[in-house]
Amino acid sequence: MLHPLLYLCAIIGMAGAQTYIGSFGNNTVVNISSCPITYYGQQFEKLYVSRNKPTARADTKVSKPVRSTQQRKKPNLCRFDSVYELVSGLCVCNLTVTSRHLSGMTLMYNESRVVDCVNVTCDDAAVFNTSAPCGPMEHCENNTCMVDLVCTVTGPTVVEFDGTNNYIPDRCAYTLLNFSDVVVSGKFRERRRQDMSFLNSVALSVNNTYFYLEQGGIVRLNSSLQTLNSSAQDFDGVELSKDHTGVTAKSSDSNFDITVFFDGYTAQIHFKGPDLCVSPSSCDVQYNDTTDSTINCTLMTERCNVLAEAPFTACHNHTDPNPYITACNDTMCKYPSVDGLYCQFLHAYVKACNLHAYSTLGNWWTNYGCSPPKALCQDKFCSDHEFCAVASSTDEACFCRAIFASSYTSNDTLGEVTECMGSTARVTLVGCLLEEKGINYTNLHMNDANCTGRKDEQDHRVTFIFDSSDTCGAVITTNGSHLSYANSIVSSFNGSVVREYVANISFSCHFFHPDNETMSFIIKDNSVVTEVTSVFGNYTLSMKVYTDSIHTRLVESEVELNQKIWVMLETEGLEGGFVTLVIDHCWATNESSSNANLTHDLIVDSCASSADGTAEVIVNGEKTWSSFAFNMFQFSGYSGDIFLHCQLHLCDSANNRTCTPTCPVSKRRRRSSRMQYVNEAPAFITMIWSN
């Protein structure tokens, strides 16, 4: 029986075509062009005969085979593009693709193999199938499709890995990259406007170890501050380094590299790996702010569009400038052109270009009024309510965040409300508000030029304080209702030319004179305390009764008629040498009202009343406390409570002023017989304070 191929040719030969007649050797080639064979869509014009195994090779382009609905025997044929051959029942292909690894590949039927990121399969029809190669943003590395991308975060804009822009509307932390056990997030805070947020810090989490990259080149490992230099140091598998341009953190594994760069305002994440995940999430309150009418948006758009021109065109093939131009326009048309913000966008684009192609574009900044690449506010600390930026003098300074500053600017003030504590006055100015005005706190002093402010190195507040030991030139006045002392914070300069804001901040403290104070003697209480309060200052006034002249033994329970007692009126919260307490008038009544019909004077016009005979002034107008004494009595015909009332005032004793009253010398007079002790149940009395 003829072989099927020979049989077909024999039939054709019988029809009159030229017929090959001869014997076959070990390797014989028969020209069958006059009788071509079509097999699974492939036309054969030569027949190769071997005594071992036949081999078919096509010399023409393969057309796609048309499958029959009938069950066919699996052919021993391999096809891919224009070259195929059959060897020992295996598909052996010389592929016309560019990869040298696919050339001469041998596959069994239904076998698959991944080569140069291409999945190659020999199917049951002896046809090679290939998967799509790596995507447009990927490249093949170690037989894995990898990405080599840069995400840039600058101002309020995130330029994503795919070149799209995300605008951050609020003050929040956003996840910028989440891959494997590595999470990179950025925290956004407001600057000069309440409705715009800017990148403030970057956090890198690797296997639950947290690295915080903050303004000023500050780096914390969890909560521990780290000291870095330009040489990379390993911290739990993360390489950290710091130079004049910023801080770099790098985390690597067998199949990815993640590099985070932060210069204080711009962060760039360079990712090399098989896949990535970006999942921003929003939080916090969004604020509204008034439109800044001073911004020339047309001019700012022209300035931002320079990224489309030379020398930046050298980067266009691998770093699209459009997301950066859009980010620049969106920001600069809303935010004032201060703080070096415009140059920040140009630097961000050039840095992204450098990460892609290691191109620096030379000294491009000289043509745009920008400084060379450097980290903003390197090693300069700003508190949480501040942000660091370039001042008008090109120096870096800490300025107030808009939300924090709003409570001060709405009241047109530079600091806190004056604190009045007794004879001490304290004024605290906010350091970043002084920076806004261009005021150098070292040039400020009170009326006395030697009294300067002290700056807190943590929150940068500047405090001015004076007290009775050093009034710092305070002016002290008094009238019928209150005592006042005033001072000023002013600027001082050397020379005849001034180029900064001249400060003149006045502040004062006022203390109301005490109202009439009333004490009633009932049973057991030996002292009463009240607090004299005003919107200007507070102090405490107390009245205590003792049984000895040195004020050591308080009345415990009972006092006999005609027993001598010492009454002490004392303030707390006022410092001696600055103000003193003066008793004007003390009198007793048989009712709680100080205007009762039945009264008895003990102190009149700051001196002992001659009507009592036992009263004497011990201390009055010399200190922040006063004292007097008298012998206990009761009203004739009354066995009820006795109420003691005292009227006092504060006296300015600074600058050697005399507050001690001058009293006439008089003899004591004995009380009348009705005040003497009588043979009846003794009166037991206690003092309480009655307002």
XYZ file of C-alpha atoms in Angstrom:
691
model
C 0.000 0.000 0.000
C 1.289 3.397 -0.920
C 2.044 6.026 1.719
C -0.854 8.532 1.641
C 1.337 11.289 0.185
C 2.701 9.057 -2.592
C -0.720 7.737 -3.324
C -2.029 11.216 -3.880
C 0.813 12.019 -6.261
C 0.251 8.774 -8.154
C -3.332 9.742 -8.824
C -2.250 13.118 -10.093
C 0.344 11.447 -12.289
C -2.257 9.235 -13.861
C -4.068 12.334 -14.973
C -1.203 13.187 -17.285
C 1.058 15.187 -15.046
C 4.776 14.582 -14.908
C 5.437 11.626 -12.672
C 8.520 10.886 -10.609
C 9.788 7.326 -11.163
C 12.756 6.088 -9.252
C 13.981 4.586 -6.048
C 14.314 6.441 -2.749
C 17.648 6.600 -1.039
C 18.298 7.344 2.596
C 17.469 11.012 1.984
C 15.508 11.808 -1.150
C 13.833 15.084 -2.192
C 10.894 14.846 -4.587
C 9.567 17.919 -6.415
C 5.784 17.819 -6.124
C 5.079 21.388 -7.224
C 2.885 20.043 -9.982
C 1.017 18.163 -7.326
C 1.185 20.354 -4.214
C -0.249 19.039 -1.019
C -2.402 21.231 1.223
C -2.373 20.058 4.801
C -4.038 22.056 7.614
C -3.913 25.171 5.482
C -0.245 24.716 4.496
C 0.801 23.976 0.901
C 3.767 21.604 0.342
C 5.718 21.511 -2.982
C 8.646 19.290 -1.993
C 8.713 15.905 -0.407
C 11.605 14.884 1.785
C 11.962 11.143 2.226
C 14.084 9.575 4.928
C 14.397 5.951 5.803
C 14.313 6.871 9.470
C 11.532 9.443 9.879
C 9.883 11.683 7.335
C 10.317 15.388 7.715
C 8.059 18.000 6.202
C 9.212 21.549 5.765
C 7.192 24.390 4.241
C 8.690 27.102 2.071
C 5.651 29.378 1.940
C 3.768 31.502 4.440
C 1.390 29.591 6.679
C -2.273 30.448 6.565
C -4.420 29.808 9.603
C -5.759 26.212 9.469
C -9.460 25.609 9.296
C -10.509 23.009 11.815
C -12.899 20.276 10.795
C -15.850 19.371 12.920
C -14.769 15.759 12.544
C -12.414 14.167 15.021
C -8.907 14.231 13.589
C -5.788 12.493 14.612
C -3.345 14.840 16.323
C -0.805 15.827 13.647
C 2.909 15.735 14.131
C 3.355 19.314 12.969
C 4.569 22.530 14.629
C 3.929 25.968 13.189
C 4.820 29.515 14.219
C 5.119 32.346 11.726
C 6.945 30.991 8.661
C 9.314 28.405 10.096
C 8.384 25.046 11.570
C 9.576 21.473 11.597
C 8.755 18.107 13.101
C 11.402 16.274 15.087
C 10.694 13.055 16.973
C 7.085 14.043 17.537
C 8.068 17.336 19.188
C 7.364 20.893 18.123
C 10.699 22.461 17.309
C 10.384 26.078 16.216
C 12.708 28.782 15.032
C 10.621 31.837 15.889
C 10.883 35.099 14.034
C 10.364 37.163 17.212
C 13.205 39.268 18.527
C 13.946 37.138 21.580
C 16.912 34.871 21.094
C 15.561 32.664 23.893
C 12.606 31.552 21.738
C 14.776 30.467 18.817
C 14.861 26.679 18.514
C 12.416 26.158 21.375
C 11.173 22.605 21.801
C 7.704 22.092 23.243
C 5.466 19.094 23.655
C 1.852 19.359 22.617
C -0.142 21.502 25.087
C 3.063 22.490 26.854
C 3.585 26.128 27.922
C 6.673 28.085 28.784
C 7.338 31.716 29.792
C 10.294 33.284 28.032
C 11.154 36.986 28.181
C 7.807 37.609 29.909
C 5.965 35.956 26.947
C 3.890 32.836 27.622
C 4.404 30.438 24.673
C 2.071 27.440 24.183
C 2.085 24.630 21.614
C -1.603 23.771 21.240
C -3.232 20.542 20.086
C -3.224 21.736 16.472
C 0.547 22.177 16.535
C 0.118 25.945 16.572
C 2.225 28.205 18.728
C 0.261 30.766 20.764
C 1.840 33.629 22.708
C 0.479 35.906 25.411
C 0.700 39.666 25.212
C 4.111 40.989 26.251
C 4.589 43.473 29.124
C 2.368 46.540 29.158
C 3.362 50.008 27.935
C 4.540 51.042 31.430
C 6.429 47.784 32.034
C 9.642 46.126 30.976
C 10.819 42.531 31.215
C 13.378 41.799 33.890
C 14.313 38.284 35.017
C 11.331 36.929 33.083
C 8.945 39.177 35.069
C 7.112 42.249 33.848
C 8.379 45.102 35.998
C 7.459 48.771 36.321
C 9.962 51.583 36.770
C 7.814 54.526 37.802
C 7.945 57.756 39.770
C 5.163 59.269 41.857
C 5.665 62.945 42.721
C 3.903 64.743 45.568
C 4.405 68.488 45.571
C 2.202 71.252 46.894
C -1.382 69.980 47.119
C -0.972 67.682 44.080
C -0.088 64.009 43.743
C 1.251 63.143 40.281
C 0.421 59.444 40.230
C 2.601 56.675 38.807
C 0.448 56.643 35.672
C 0.766 60.417 35.180
C -2.702 61.368 36.419
C -3.111 64.120 39.008
C -4.884 63.941 42.352
C -5.628 67.172 44.214
C -5.602 66.960 48.022
C -8.515 69.015 49.402
C -8.036 68.635 53.152
C -5.613 68.183 56.029
C -5.066 64.462 56.227
C -2.721 61.524 55.778
C -2.985 59.795 52.394
C -1.661 56.391 51.365
C 0.600 56.943 48.362
C 1.884 53.400 47.845
C 0.915 50.052 49.319
C 2.976 47.103 48.159
C 3.813 43.907 49.992
C 4.694 44.975 53.560
C 5.683 48.499 52.498
C 3.290 51.426 52.921
C 4.175 55.018 52.046
C 1.854 57.800 53.165
C 1.966 61.580 53.094
C 0.535 63.973 55.654
C -0.901 67.226 54.361
C -1.289 70.481 56.316
C -2.362 74.011 55.455
C 0.065 76.906 55.087
C -1.083 80.480 54.456
C -4.589 79.540 53.286
C -7.113 77.445 55.180
C -8.545 75.839 52.028
C -5.277 74.502 50.562
C -3.150 71.709 51.992
C 0.493 70.990 51.247
C 2.666 67.964 51.844
C 4.094 68.308 55.343
C 5.753 64.948 56.098
C 6.153 61.410 54.772
C 5.797 58.141 56.662
C 7.305 54.842 55.519
C 6.108 51.622 57.137
C 8.107 48.450 56.526
C 7.052 45.305 58.373
C 5.331 47.459 61.021
C 8.452 49.554 61.632
C 7.706 53.235 61.056
C 10.041 55.841 59.593
C 8.918 59.482 59.676
C 10.533 61.980 57.302
C 9.711 65.505 58.465
C 10.505 69.086 57.541
C 13.983 70.258 58.408
C 15.543 66.910 57.506
C 14.220 65.374 60.725
C 13.984 61.566 60.636
C 12.404 59.456 63.354
C 12.479 55.687 63.685
C 9.186 55.086 65.471
C 9.568 57.856 68.082
C 13.375 57.944 68.206
C 15.204 60.816 66.489
C 17.949 59.633 64.111
C 21.207 61.313 63.117
C 22.045 60.785 59.435
C 24.667 61.761 56.882
C 25.300 61.191 53.189
C 26.404 57.583 53.777
C 23.510 55.131 53.733
C 22.817 53.535 57.100
C 20.742 50.396 57.569
C 17.814 50.552 59.988
C 15.831 47.311 60.169
C 16.362 46.652 56.472
C 15.725 50.246 55.344
C 18.625 52.352 54.077
C 18.516 55.980 55.230
C 20.750 58.823 54.094
C 20.679 62.615 54.176
C 22.492 65.287 52.197
C 21.985 68.958 51.331
C 19.168 68.086 48.913
C 17.043 66.046 51.314
C 16.473 62.660 52.936
C 16.361 59.333 51.076
C 14.863 56.076 52.354
C 15.214 52.839 50.382
C 13.536 49.482 50.910
C 14.465 46.532 48.685
C 13.515 42.904 48.232
C 14.295 40.221 45.684
C 11.688 41.534 43.245
C 11.236 45.241 44.044
C 12.999 48.464 44.983
C 11.189 51.392 46.627
C 13.027 54.681 47.092
C 11.432 57.643 48.865
C 13.012 61.086 48.616
C 11.778 64.069 50.665
C 13.238 67.579 50.644
C 10.788 69.157 53.075
C 7.980 69.971 50.631
C 8.278 67.561 47.699
C 8.313 63.774 47.945
C 9.168 61.421 45.119
C 8.567 57.693 45.255
C 10.631 55.657 42.795
C 9.111 52.205 42.435
C 10.654 49.252 40.592
C 8.648 46.063 40.909
C 6.003 43.772 39.438
C 2.910 45.689 40.556
C 1.778 48.558 42.737
C -1.262 49.801 44.581
C -2.171 53.418 45.249
C -5.141 53.955 47.540
C -5.627 57.516 48.783
C -8.210 58.058 51.506
C -9.589 61.395 52.675
C -10.338 62.749 56.132
C -10.628 65.909 58.250
C -12.633 69.081 57.764
C -12.414 71.095 54.573
C -12.207 74.870 54.933
C -13.199 77.753 52.718
C -11.145 80.890 52.285
C -11.559 84.138 50.414
C -10.147 84.413 46.897
C -6.817 86.217 46.681
C -7.491 89.033 44.221
C -3.798 89.939 44.005
C -2.908 86.770 42.064
C -2.342 87.220 38.319
C -3.378 83.794 37.036
C -2.440 84.592 33.425
C 1.095 85.454 34.437
C 1.410 82.366 36.617
C 0.170 80.137 33.779
C 2.869 81.540 31.509
C 5.488 80.842 34.133
C 4.297 77.272 34.704
C 4.301 76.567 30.961
C 8.090 76.912 30.805
C 8.190 73.170 31.546
C 7.052 72.649 27.949
C 10.115 74.497 26.658
C 13.863 73.953 26.552
C 15.850 72.904 28.488
C 13.046 70.777 29.976
C 12.277 69.254 26.551
C 15.253 66.953 27.124
C 13.073 65.098 29.631
C 9.866 64.895 27.600
C 10.541 61.470 26.063
C 10.396 59.732 29.426
C 8.799 62.261 31.831
C 5.563 63.889 30.726
C 5.591 67.575 31.744
C 1.815 68.060 31.467
C 0.883 66.743 34.950
C 3.473 69.083 36.468
C 2.291 72.054 34.407
C -1.297 71.371 35.481
C -0.301 71.039 39.131
C 1.665 74.287 38.948
C -1.222 76.176 37.302
C -3.856 74.857 39.707
C -1.800 75.856 42.731
C -0.275 79.154 41.648
C -3.650 80.538 40.509
C -4.982 80.124 44.070
C -1.965 80.542 46.330
C 0.290 83.619 46.521
C 3.671 83.366 44.833
C 5.661 83.220 48.048
C 7.583 80.621 50.038
C 9.548 79.572 46.923
C 6.474 77.675 45.725
C 6.885 78.318 41.975
C 10.428 76.936 41.893
C 9.221 73.947 43.880
C 7.276 72.650 40.852
C 10.240 73.096 38.503
C 12.554 71.275 40.893
C 10.010 68.465 41.256
C 9.865 67.896 37.491
C 13.639 67.894 37.082
C 13.997 65.453 39.972
C 11.466 63.087 38.373
C 13.393 63.377 35.111
C 16.606 62.520 36.898
C 15.071 59.423 38.490
C 13.953 58.179 35.065
C 16.995 59.038 32.971
C 19.640 60.402 35.351
C 19.482 63.773 33.599
C 20.066 66.940 35.633
C 19.659 69.551 32.819
C 22.691 71.461 34.044
C 22.254 74.707 35.977
C 18.749 75.296 34.635
C 17.643 77.234 37.741
C 19.783 80.274 36.927
C 17.345 81.313 34.165
C 14.230 81.110 36.342
C 15.207 82.885 39.542
C 15.413 79.637 41.502
C 18.059 78.392 43.886
C 20.118 75.239 43.267
C 18.573 71.967 44.471
C 18.594 71.836 48.252
C 16.392 70.699 51.084
C 14.178 73.460 52.413
C 14.785 74.430 56.034
C 17.413 71.751 56.527
C 17.955 71.238 60.284
C 15.509 74.036 61.123
C 12.775 73.092 63.568
C 9.253 74.519 63.316
C 6.528 73.671 65.818
C 3.300 71.910 64.898
C 1.377 75.165 64.322
C 4.107 76.463 61.997
C 5.526 75.687 58.574
C 8.962 76.546 57.266
C 9.399 78.632 54.133
C 11.713 81.111 52.470
C 11.187 84.625 53.823
C 11.437 87.768 51.711
C 15.045 88.133 52.788
C 15.785 84.660 51.292
C 16.311 83.381 54.820
C 14.224 80.454 55.993
C 11.731 81.109 58.768
C 8.810 79.501 60.588
C 5.443 80.995 59.638
C 2.003 80.441 61.168
C -0.416 77.967 59.658
C -3.593 79.707 58.552
C -6.041 77.924 60.855
C -3.860 78.531 63.909
C -3.282 82.182 63.006
C -6.945 82.960 62.290
C -7.857 83.481 65.961
C -5.134 86.145 66.250
C -5.477 87.859 62.883
C -9.249 88.222 63.327
C -8.541 90.274 66.472
C -5.549 92.071 64.960
C -3.236 90.892 67.715
C 0.224 89.378 67.818
C -0.226 87.219 70.877
C -2.172 86.102 73.895
C -4.289 88.169 76.277
C -2.253 89.765 79.057
C -2.009 87.565 82.148
C -2.379 89.467 85.421
C -1.369 87.448 88.462
C -1.251 89.588 91.563
C 1.544 92.071 91.031
C 2.950 90.094 88.094
C 2.104 90.815 84.468
C 2.904 88.492 81.574
C 2.521 89.025 77.836
C 3.153 86.218 75.347
C 3.671 87.000 71.662
C 3.442 84.329 68.955
C 6.785 83.919 67.229
C 5.436 83.046 63.785
C 3.147 86.117 63.848
C 6.213 88.251 64.497
C 7.884 86.572 61.497
C 4.866 87.465 59.352
C 5.385 91.123 60.275
C 9.127 90.902 59.784
C 9.767 91.633 63.473
C 12.944 90.289 65.018
C 12.082 89.477 68.621
C 15.648 90.252 69.752
C 14.960 93.926 68.955
C 11.990 94.095 71.351
C 12.010 95.296 74.948
C 9.677 96.839 77.528
C 9.788 100.430 78.791
C 13.023 99.488 80.466
C 15.347 98.543 77.592
C 16.984 95.911 79.790
C 13.724 93.945 80.013
C 13.643 91.745 76.904
C 11.575 88.733 75.910
C 12.408 85.071 76.352
C 11.772 82.705 73.454
C 10.524 79.157 73.975
C 12.588 76.912 71.706
C 9.738 74.421 71.292
C 6.736 76.558 70.339
C 8.692 79.774 69.533
C 6.456 81.982 71.673
C 8.145 85.067 73.144
C 7.240 86.040 76.724
C 7.681 89.394 78.461
C 7.151 89.512 82.223
C 7.581 91.980 85.074
C 6.716 91.959 88.768
C 7.242 93.911 91.954
C 10.921 93.013 92.106
C 11.489 94.609 88.704
C 8.692 96.710 87.258
C 10.558 97.163 83.927
C 9.415 100.769 83.754
C 5.727 100.022 84.366
C 3.501 103.044 84.994
C 1.264 102.525 88.044
C -1.929 104.501 88.589
C -4.876 104.253 90.945
C -8.353 105.715 91.145
C -11.420 105.176 93.238
C -12.304 101.815 91.694
C -9.087 100.058 90.702
C -5.322 99.945 90.638
C -3.589 99.776 87.225
C -0.073 99.221 86.004
C 0.840 99.538 82.342
C 3.868 98.807 80.184
C 4.792 98.649 76.507
C 6.791 96.399 74.204
C 8.699 98.484 71.687
C 11.371 98.033 69.034
C 14.869 99.387 69.269
C 17.280 99.831 66.382
C 20.814 100.959 65.846
C 21.348 103.594 63.213
C 19.050 106.046 61.481
C 17.550 103.639 58.925
C 14.854 101.068 59.768
C 13.878 98.247 57.414
C 11.523 96.220 59.535
C 8.174 96.667 61.209
C 8.349 98.962 64.262
C 6.484 97.421 67.190
C 4.679 99.365 69.898
C 2.492 96.994 71.889
C 0.853 98.402 75.017
C -0.545 96.195 77.756
C -1.832 96.745 81.279
C -3.275 95.018 84.316
C -6.122 96.342 86.446
C -7.175 95.232 89.924
C -10.430 96.399 91.384
C -10.312 97.574 94.961
C -12.062 95.059 97.208
C -15.688 95.584 98.056
C -16.873 95.653 101.633
C -16.008 92.338 103.221
C -18.281 90.952 105.922
C -17.607 88.416 108.650
C -20.090 87.085 111.174
C -19.187 85.522 114.475
C -21.278 82.464 115.145
C -19.614 79.283 116.404
C -16.375 77.426 115.589
C -15.212 78.950 112.259
C -11.948 80.794 112.722
C -11.355 82.093 109.204
C -13.165 83.044 106.067
C -11.849 83.323 102.516
C -13.235 85.021 99.442
C -11.839 85.531 95.965
C -11.872 88.983 94.470
C -12.355 88.513 90.739
C -12.404 90.830 87.768
C -11.766 90.495 84.064
C -8.345 92.016 84.623
C -6.876 90.013 87.478
C -7.645 87.732 90.410
C -6.487 87.567 93.986
C -7.760 85.968 97.165
C -8.692 87.918 100.291
C -9.043 86.168 103.640
C -9.959 87.209 107.185
C -8.706 85.122 110.093
C -8.961 85.506 113.871
C -6.145 84.607 116.265
C -5.752 84.551 120.016
C -2.118 85.733 119.908
C -0.352 88.773 118.516
C 2.013 86.808 116.259
C -0.858 85.100 114.474
C -0.015 81.506 115.238
C -3.071 80.313 117.216
C -6.326 80.461 115.330
C -9.509 80.657 117.378
C -10.556 77.046 117.796
C -13.985 77.102 119.381
C -14.885 79.817 121.848
C -14.028 83.369 122.758
C -15.000 84.990 126.006
C -16.320 88.492 126.361
C -13.548 91.045 126.737
C -10.976 88.515 125.452
C -8.499 90.162 123.117
C -8.445 88.822 119.574
C -6.306 89.694 116.565
C -7.926 89.954 113.138
C -5.738 89.456 110.078
C -6.828 90.401 106.559
C -4.528 88.869 103.959
C -4.292 88.730 100.180
C -2.892 85.877 98.123
C -1.796 86.539 94.567
C -0.334 89.989 95.206
C 3.380 90.474 95.687
C 4.821 92.679 98.369
C 6.773 95.739 97.330
C 4.382 96.451 94.488
C 1.000 96.914 96.132
C -0.146 96.885 99.750
C -3.460 96.264 101.480
C -5.032 99.153 103.418
C -7.950 98.833 105.851
C -10.215 101.842 105.512
C -13.072 101.021 107.839
C -14.129 98.106 110.053
C -17.346 98.029 112.045
C -19.671 95.553 113.725
C -23.428 95.130 113.374
C -26.057 92.914 114.921
C -27.366 91.983 111.471
C -25.754 90.592 108.338
C -26.368 93.853 106.530
C -23.501 96.305 106.738
C -26.083 99.102 106.861
C -27.850 97.895 109.996
C -29.126 100.490 112.457
C -27.069 99.148 115.358
C -23.341 99.522 114.611
C -20.046 99.798 116.441
C -16.877 101.202 114.792
C -13.499 99.527 115.281
C -11.401 101.106 112.476
C -12.259 104.530 111.048
C -10.228 106.283 108.339
C -7.623 103.501 108.578
C -7.050 104.234 112.278
C -8.351 102.735 115.523
C -11.748 104.119 116.473
C -11.749 106.238 119.601
C -15.310 105.042 120.230
C -14.118 101.520 121.051
C -11.220 102.086 123.399
C -9.686 98.599 122.906
C -9.133 98.656 119.152
C -5.603 99.092 117.875
C -4.057 98.909 114.413
C -1.127 96.484 114.217
C -0.192 96.580 110.504
C -1.944 98.664 107.871
C -0.777 99.761 104.415
C 2.668 98.207 104.793
C 2.268 94.736 103.285
C -0.162 92.636 101.325
C -1.827 91.879 104.645
C -3.129 94.053 107.481
C -3.962 93.355 111.105
C -5.811 94.941 114.006
C -6.933 93.854 117.478
C -9.827 94.507 119.831
C -11.476 93.009 122.894
C -14.515 90.833 122.309
C -17.904 92.342 123.113
C -21.588 91.917 122.543
C -24.340 94.417 121.897
C -26.283 95.366 124.978
C -29.616 93.624 125.001
C -28.650 91.255 122.160
C -27.279 87.747 122.542
C -27.277 86.867 118.854
C -24.527 86.923 116.226
C -22.097 89.763 115.705
C -21.149 90.658 112.151
C -17.835 92.316 111.403
C -17.490 94.345 108.205
C -14.285 95.736 106.752
C -13.729 98.015 103.788
C -10.265 97.873 102.217
C -8.336 99.066 99.194
C -5.063 98.344 97.380
C -2.331 100.937 97.399
C 0.506 101.383 94.923
C 3.649 101.109 97.020
C 6.143 101.062 94.148
C 8.737 103.769 93.709
C 8.939 104.356 97.477
C 5.396 105.623 97.771
C 3.936 105.610 101.293
C 0.670 103.771 101.870
C 0.835 103.649 105.685
C -1.849 105.917 107.210
C -0.894 108.494 109.835
C -3.009 108.045 112.926
C -3.274 110.325 115.990
C -1.920 109.034 119.284
C -4.741 108.476 121.777
C -5.259 106.642 124.998
C -7.320 103.560 125.140
C -10.604 103.918 126.853
C -12.221 101.130 128.772
C -15.455 99.770 127.516
C -18.680 100.549 129.279
C -19.968 98.167 131.940
C -22.370 96.626 129.511
C -19.378 95.210 127.636
C -17.951 93.620 130.713
C -18.220 89.921 131.386
C -21.449 89.121 133.234
C -22.218 86.111 135.375
C -24.254 84.238 132.860
C -23.637 81.639 130.229
C -20.594 82.749 128.220
C -20.989 83.566 124.526
C -19.414 81.044 122.224
C -18.819 82.457 118.772
C -17.548 81.297 115.394
C -16.698 83.368 112.323
C -18.076 82.802 108.840
C -17.681 84.898 105.745
C -20.794 86.579 104.423
C -20.767 88.224 101.013
